[in-house]
Short mmCIF file of C-alpha atoms and ligand atoms in Angstrom, two decimals:
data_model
loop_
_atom_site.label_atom_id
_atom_site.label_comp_id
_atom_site.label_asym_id
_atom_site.label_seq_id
_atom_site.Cartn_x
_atom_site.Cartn_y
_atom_site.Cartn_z
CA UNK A 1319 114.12 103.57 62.61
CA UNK A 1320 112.70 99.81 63.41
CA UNK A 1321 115.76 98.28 61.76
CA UNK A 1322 117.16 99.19 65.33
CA UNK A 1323 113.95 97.90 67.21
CA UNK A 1324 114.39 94.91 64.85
CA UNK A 1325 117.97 93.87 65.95
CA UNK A 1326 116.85 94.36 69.40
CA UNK A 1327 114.40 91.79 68.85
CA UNK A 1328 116.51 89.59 67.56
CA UNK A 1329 119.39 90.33 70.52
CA UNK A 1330 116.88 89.22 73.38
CA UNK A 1331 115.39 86.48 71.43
CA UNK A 1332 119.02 84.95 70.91
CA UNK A 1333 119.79 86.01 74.68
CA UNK A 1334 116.80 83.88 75.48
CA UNK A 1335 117.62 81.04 73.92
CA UNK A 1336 120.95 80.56 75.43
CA UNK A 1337 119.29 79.88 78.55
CA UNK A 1338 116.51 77.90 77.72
CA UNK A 1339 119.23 75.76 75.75
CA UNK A 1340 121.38 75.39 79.44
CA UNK A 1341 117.92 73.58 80.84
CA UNK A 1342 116.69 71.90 78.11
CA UNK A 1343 116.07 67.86 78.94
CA UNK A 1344 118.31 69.16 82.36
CA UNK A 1345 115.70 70.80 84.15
CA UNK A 1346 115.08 70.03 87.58
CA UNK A 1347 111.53 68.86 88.52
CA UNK A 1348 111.45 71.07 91.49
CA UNK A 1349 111.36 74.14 89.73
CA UNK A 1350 108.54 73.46 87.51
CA UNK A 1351 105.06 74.78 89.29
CA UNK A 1352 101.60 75.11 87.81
CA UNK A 1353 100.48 78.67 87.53
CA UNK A 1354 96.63 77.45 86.92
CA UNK A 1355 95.65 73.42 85.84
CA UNK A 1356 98.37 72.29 83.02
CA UNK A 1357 99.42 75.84 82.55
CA UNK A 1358 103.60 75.68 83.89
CA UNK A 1359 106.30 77.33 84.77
CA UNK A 1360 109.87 76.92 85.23
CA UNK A 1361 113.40 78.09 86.35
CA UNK A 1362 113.65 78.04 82.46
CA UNK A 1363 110.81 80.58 81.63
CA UNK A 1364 111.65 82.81 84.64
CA UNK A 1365 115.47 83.43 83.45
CA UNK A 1366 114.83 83.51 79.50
CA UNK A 1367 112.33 86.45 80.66
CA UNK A 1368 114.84 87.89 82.61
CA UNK A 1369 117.61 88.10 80.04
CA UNK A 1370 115.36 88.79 77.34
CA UNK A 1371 114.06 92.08 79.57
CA UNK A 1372 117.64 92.91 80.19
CA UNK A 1373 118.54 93.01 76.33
CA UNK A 1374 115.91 94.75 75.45
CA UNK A 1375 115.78 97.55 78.52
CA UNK A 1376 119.97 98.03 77.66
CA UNK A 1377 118.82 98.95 73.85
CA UNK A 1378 115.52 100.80 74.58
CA UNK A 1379 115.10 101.80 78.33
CA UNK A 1380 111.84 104.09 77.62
CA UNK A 1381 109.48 101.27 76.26
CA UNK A 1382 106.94 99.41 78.46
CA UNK A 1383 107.14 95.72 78.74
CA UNK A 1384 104.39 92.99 78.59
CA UNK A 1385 105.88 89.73 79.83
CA UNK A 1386 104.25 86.30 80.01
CA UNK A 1387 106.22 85.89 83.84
CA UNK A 1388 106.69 89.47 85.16
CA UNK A 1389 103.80 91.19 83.78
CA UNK A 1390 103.18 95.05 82.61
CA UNK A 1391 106.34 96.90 83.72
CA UNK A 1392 108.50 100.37 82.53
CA UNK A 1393 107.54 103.61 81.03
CA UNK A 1394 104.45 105.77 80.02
CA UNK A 1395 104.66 105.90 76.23
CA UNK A 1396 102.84 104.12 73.71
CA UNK A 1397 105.61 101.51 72.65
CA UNK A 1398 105.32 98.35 74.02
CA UNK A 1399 107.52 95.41 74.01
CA UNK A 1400 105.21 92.03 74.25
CA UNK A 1401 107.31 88.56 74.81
CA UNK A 1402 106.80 85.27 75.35
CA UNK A 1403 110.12 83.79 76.69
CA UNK A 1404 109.31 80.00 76.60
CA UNK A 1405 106.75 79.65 73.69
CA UNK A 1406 106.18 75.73 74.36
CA UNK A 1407 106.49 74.95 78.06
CA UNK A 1408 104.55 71.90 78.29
CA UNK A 1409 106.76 70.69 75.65
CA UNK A 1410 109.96 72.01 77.01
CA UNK A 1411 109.84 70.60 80.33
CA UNK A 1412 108.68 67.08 78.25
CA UNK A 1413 111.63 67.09 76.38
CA UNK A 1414 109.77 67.62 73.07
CA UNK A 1415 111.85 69.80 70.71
CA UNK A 1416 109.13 72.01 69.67
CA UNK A 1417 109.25 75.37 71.16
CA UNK A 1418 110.63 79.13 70.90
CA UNK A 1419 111.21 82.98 72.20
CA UNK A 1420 108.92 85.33 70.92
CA UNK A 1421 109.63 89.05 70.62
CA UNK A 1422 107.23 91.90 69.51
CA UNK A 1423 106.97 95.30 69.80
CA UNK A 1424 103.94 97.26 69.29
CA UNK A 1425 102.52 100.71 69.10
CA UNK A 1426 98.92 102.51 68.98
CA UNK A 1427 98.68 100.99 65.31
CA UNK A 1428 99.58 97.76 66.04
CA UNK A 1429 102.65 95.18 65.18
CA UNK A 1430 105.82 96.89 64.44
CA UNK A 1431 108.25 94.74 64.55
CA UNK A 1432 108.34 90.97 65.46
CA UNK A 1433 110.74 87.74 65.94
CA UNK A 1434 110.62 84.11 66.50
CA UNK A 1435 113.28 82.37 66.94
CA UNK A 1436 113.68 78.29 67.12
CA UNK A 1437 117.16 77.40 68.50
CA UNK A 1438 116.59 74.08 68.01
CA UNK A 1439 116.65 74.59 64.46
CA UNK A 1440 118.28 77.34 64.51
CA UNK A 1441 115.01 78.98 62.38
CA UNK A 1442 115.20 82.82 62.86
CA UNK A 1443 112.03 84.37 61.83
CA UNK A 1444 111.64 88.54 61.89
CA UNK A 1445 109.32 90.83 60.04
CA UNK A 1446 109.14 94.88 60.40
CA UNK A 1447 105.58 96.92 59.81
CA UNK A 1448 105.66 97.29 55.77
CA UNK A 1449 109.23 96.26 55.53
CA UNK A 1450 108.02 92.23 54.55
CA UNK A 1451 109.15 89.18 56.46
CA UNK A 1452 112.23 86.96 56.65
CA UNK A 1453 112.94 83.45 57.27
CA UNK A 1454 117.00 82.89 57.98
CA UNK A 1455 117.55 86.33 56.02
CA UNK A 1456 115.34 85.33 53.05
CA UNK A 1457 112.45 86.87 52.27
CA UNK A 1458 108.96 84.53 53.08
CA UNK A 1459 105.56 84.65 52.11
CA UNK A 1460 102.92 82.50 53.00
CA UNK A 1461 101.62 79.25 50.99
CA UNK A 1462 99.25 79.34 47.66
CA UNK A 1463 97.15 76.64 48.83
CA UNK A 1464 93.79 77.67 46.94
CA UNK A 1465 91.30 77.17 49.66
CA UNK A 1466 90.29 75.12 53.15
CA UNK A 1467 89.75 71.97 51.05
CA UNK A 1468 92.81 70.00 51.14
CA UNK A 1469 94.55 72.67 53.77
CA UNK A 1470 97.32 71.75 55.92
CA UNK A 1471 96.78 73.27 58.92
CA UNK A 1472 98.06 74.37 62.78
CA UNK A 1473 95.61 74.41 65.88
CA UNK A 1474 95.90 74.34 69.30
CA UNK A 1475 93.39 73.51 72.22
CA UNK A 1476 94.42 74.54 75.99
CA UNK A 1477 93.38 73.92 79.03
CA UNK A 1478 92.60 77.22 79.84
CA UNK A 1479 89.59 76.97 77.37
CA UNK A 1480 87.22 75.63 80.29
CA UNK A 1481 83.75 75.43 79.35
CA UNK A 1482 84.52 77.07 75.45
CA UNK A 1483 85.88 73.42 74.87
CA UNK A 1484 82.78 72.64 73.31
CA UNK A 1485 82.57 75.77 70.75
CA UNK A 1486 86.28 74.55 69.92
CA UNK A 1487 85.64 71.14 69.34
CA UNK A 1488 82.35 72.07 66.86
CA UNK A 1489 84.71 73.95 64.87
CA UNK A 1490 87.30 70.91 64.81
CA UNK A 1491 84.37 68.55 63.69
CA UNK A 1492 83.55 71.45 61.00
CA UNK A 1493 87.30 71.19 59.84
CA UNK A 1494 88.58 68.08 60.21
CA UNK A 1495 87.16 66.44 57.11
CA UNK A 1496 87.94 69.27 54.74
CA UNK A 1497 91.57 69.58 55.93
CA UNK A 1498 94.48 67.50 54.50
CA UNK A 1499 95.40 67.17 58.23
CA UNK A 1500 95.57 69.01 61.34
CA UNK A 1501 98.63 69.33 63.81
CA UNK A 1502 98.45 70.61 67.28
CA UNK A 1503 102.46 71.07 68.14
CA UNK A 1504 102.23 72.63 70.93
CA UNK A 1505 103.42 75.93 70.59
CA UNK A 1506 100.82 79.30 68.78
CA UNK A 1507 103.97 81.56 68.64
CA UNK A 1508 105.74 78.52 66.00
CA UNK A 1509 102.18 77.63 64.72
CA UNK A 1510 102.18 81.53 63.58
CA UNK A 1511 105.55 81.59 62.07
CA UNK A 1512 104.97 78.41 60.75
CA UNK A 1513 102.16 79.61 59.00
CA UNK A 1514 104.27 82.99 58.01
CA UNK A 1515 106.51 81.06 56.23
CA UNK A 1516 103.98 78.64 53.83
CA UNK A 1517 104.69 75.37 56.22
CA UNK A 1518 100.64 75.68 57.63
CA UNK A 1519 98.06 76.72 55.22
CA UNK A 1520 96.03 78.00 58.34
CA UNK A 1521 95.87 78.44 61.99
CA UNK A 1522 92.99 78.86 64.58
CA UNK A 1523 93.19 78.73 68.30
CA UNK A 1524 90.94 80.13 71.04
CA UNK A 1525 92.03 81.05 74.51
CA UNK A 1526 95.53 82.48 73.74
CA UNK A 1527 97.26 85.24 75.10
CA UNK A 1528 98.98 88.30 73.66
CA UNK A 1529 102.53 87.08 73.86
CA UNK A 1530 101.07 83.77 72.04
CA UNK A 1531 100.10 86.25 69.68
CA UNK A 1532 102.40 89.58 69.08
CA UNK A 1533 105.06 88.30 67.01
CA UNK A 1534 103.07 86.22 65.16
CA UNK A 1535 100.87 87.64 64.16
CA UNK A 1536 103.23 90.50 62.42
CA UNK A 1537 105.15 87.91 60.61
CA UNK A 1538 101.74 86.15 58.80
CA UNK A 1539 100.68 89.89 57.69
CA UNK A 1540 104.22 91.00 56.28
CA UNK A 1541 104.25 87.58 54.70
CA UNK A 1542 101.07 88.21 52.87
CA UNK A 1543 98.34 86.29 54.93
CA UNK A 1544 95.45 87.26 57.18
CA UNK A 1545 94.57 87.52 60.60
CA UNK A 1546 90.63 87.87 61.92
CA UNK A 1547 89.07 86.94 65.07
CA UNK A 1548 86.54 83.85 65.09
CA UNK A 1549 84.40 86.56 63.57
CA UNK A 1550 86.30 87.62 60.55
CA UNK A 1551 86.58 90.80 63.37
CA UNK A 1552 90.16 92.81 64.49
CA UNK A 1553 89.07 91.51 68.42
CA UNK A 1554 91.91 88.74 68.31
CA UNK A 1555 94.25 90.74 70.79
CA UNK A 1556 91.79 91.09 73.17
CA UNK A 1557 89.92 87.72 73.03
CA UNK A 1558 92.74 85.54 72.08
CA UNK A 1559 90.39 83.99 69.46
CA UNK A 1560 92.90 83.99 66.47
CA UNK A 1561 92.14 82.63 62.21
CA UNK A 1562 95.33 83.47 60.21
CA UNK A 1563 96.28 81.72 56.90
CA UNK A 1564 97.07 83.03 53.40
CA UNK A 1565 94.63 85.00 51.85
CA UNK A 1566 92.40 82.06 49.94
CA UNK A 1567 92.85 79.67 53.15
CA UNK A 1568 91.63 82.23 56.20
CA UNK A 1569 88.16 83.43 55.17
CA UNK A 1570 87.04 80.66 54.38
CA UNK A 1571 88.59 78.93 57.37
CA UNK A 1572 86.58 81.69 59.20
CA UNK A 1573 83.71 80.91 57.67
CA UNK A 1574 83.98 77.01 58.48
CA UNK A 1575 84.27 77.69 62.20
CA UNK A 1576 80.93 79.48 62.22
CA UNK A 1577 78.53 77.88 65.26
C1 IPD B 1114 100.95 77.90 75.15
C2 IPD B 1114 101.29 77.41 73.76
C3 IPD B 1114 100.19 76.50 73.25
C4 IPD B 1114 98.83 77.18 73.28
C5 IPD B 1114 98.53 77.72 74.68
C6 IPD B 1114 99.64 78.62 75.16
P1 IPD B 1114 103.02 78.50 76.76
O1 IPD B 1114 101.92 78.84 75.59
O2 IPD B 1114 101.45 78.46 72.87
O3 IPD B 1114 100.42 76.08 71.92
O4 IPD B 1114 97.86 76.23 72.93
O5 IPD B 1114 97.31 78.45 74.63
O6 IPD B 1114 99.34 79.04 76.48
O7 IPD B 1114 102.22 78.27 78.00
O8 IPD B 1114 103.74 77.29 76.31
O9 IPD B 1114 103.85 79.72 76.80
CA1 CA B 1115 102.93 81.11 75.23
#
């Protein structure tokens, strides 16, 4: 049954990226506004979640949809598709070639099925509840990096964090030295799959939301590696406080972030 759900990801993700291809480094100024301090939108965002809805609505009509633009929309049940159709924005109306689509869908357990997909690079990532993950068709798993020390890992710090700035930056500090270096790219749903696929060690970000997230998040656990809270806790989709790695790297990259 989710092989179906599965190529629907994949279908909107790909109808996504069409469009956000057609702006990229041509997008008008005028259409990019600020939803809250550094936190953008564009023409680009809007019509990547429009197509992406459409695709996915033509396969599976019944299914509720969490959007990052248009919200909570569509039927009762417990099926849920959660997207992110401009993972990246700040770097996308930059110019920086760093960012993605992000298609989930989720039930009452969880992560079902998930895809990422990178036009740019034309990296297609997709994983299915129990079913493993895939990087361009081949199987992935994360890295075997023993442990924090030497790590390389993926963070991300965002505006939005306001006053937990602070808390963030103690756990950089706590981190940094022990790490083999640290990138913030720009984008949590490519940190994730970047992670998914043994590129990133680790990953920790507060603050994020769960489009950042959904995808994600399924392809690091099919692919073998963790996901807590800041606690070692299963809170991450509702605080947006996210630790995922392979399983020698997270806990104890949990355990370094402690206050
Ligand atoms: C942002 C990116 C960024 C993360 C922010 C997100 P957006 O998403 O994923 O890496 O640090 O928290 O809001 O705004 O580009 O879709
Ligand atoms: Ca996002």
């Amino acid at each position: 049954m989710i092989q179906q759900q599965q190529e629907a990801c994949i279908a909107a993700a790909k109808a996504g990226a069409e469009v956000l291809l057609g702006y990229f480094r041509k997008l008008d100024p005028a259409s990019v506004s600020e939803k809250s301090k550094n936190d953008l939108v564009s023409e680009a965002d809007r019509k990547s979640e429009a197509v992406v809805k459409a695709e996915l609505a033509r396969h599976f009509p019944g299914y509720r949809f969490l959007g990052e633009e248009t919200g909570d929309s569509g039927g009762e049940g417990e099926l849920r598709w959660i997207v992110d159709p401009l993972d990246g924005t700040l770097n996308f109306v930059q110019g920086l070639p760093h960012w993605c689509i992000s298609v989930a869908l989720w039930d009452a357990q969880g992560g079902l099925a998930g895809c990422i997909y990178d036009p740019l690079r034309q990296d297609l990532f997709v994983a299915a509840r129990g079913q493993g993950a895939f990087w361009n068709g081949q199987p992935m798993a994360v890295s075997r990096q023993p442990g924090l020390d030497g790590a390389f890992l993926a963070t991300g710090f965002a505006w939005q964090l306001g006053s937990r700035f602070q808390a963030y930056n103690q756990a950089l500090c706590a981190v940094f030295p022990r790490a083999m270096g640290i990138r913030r790219a720009g984008s949590a749903a490519l940190d994730l799959a970047h992670t998914a696929c043994g590129i990133y060690d680790g990953y920790f970000e507060h603050g994020l939301k769960q489009w950042d997230m959904a995808a994600g998040v399924i392809l690091v656990q099919e692919a073998g590696g963790l996901i807590t809270d800041w606690q070692g806790g299963a809170g991450w989709m509702e605080s947006g406080s996210l630790v995922a790695g392979n399983p020698a790297v997270q806990p104890e990259l949990v355990a370094a972030i402690q206050p």
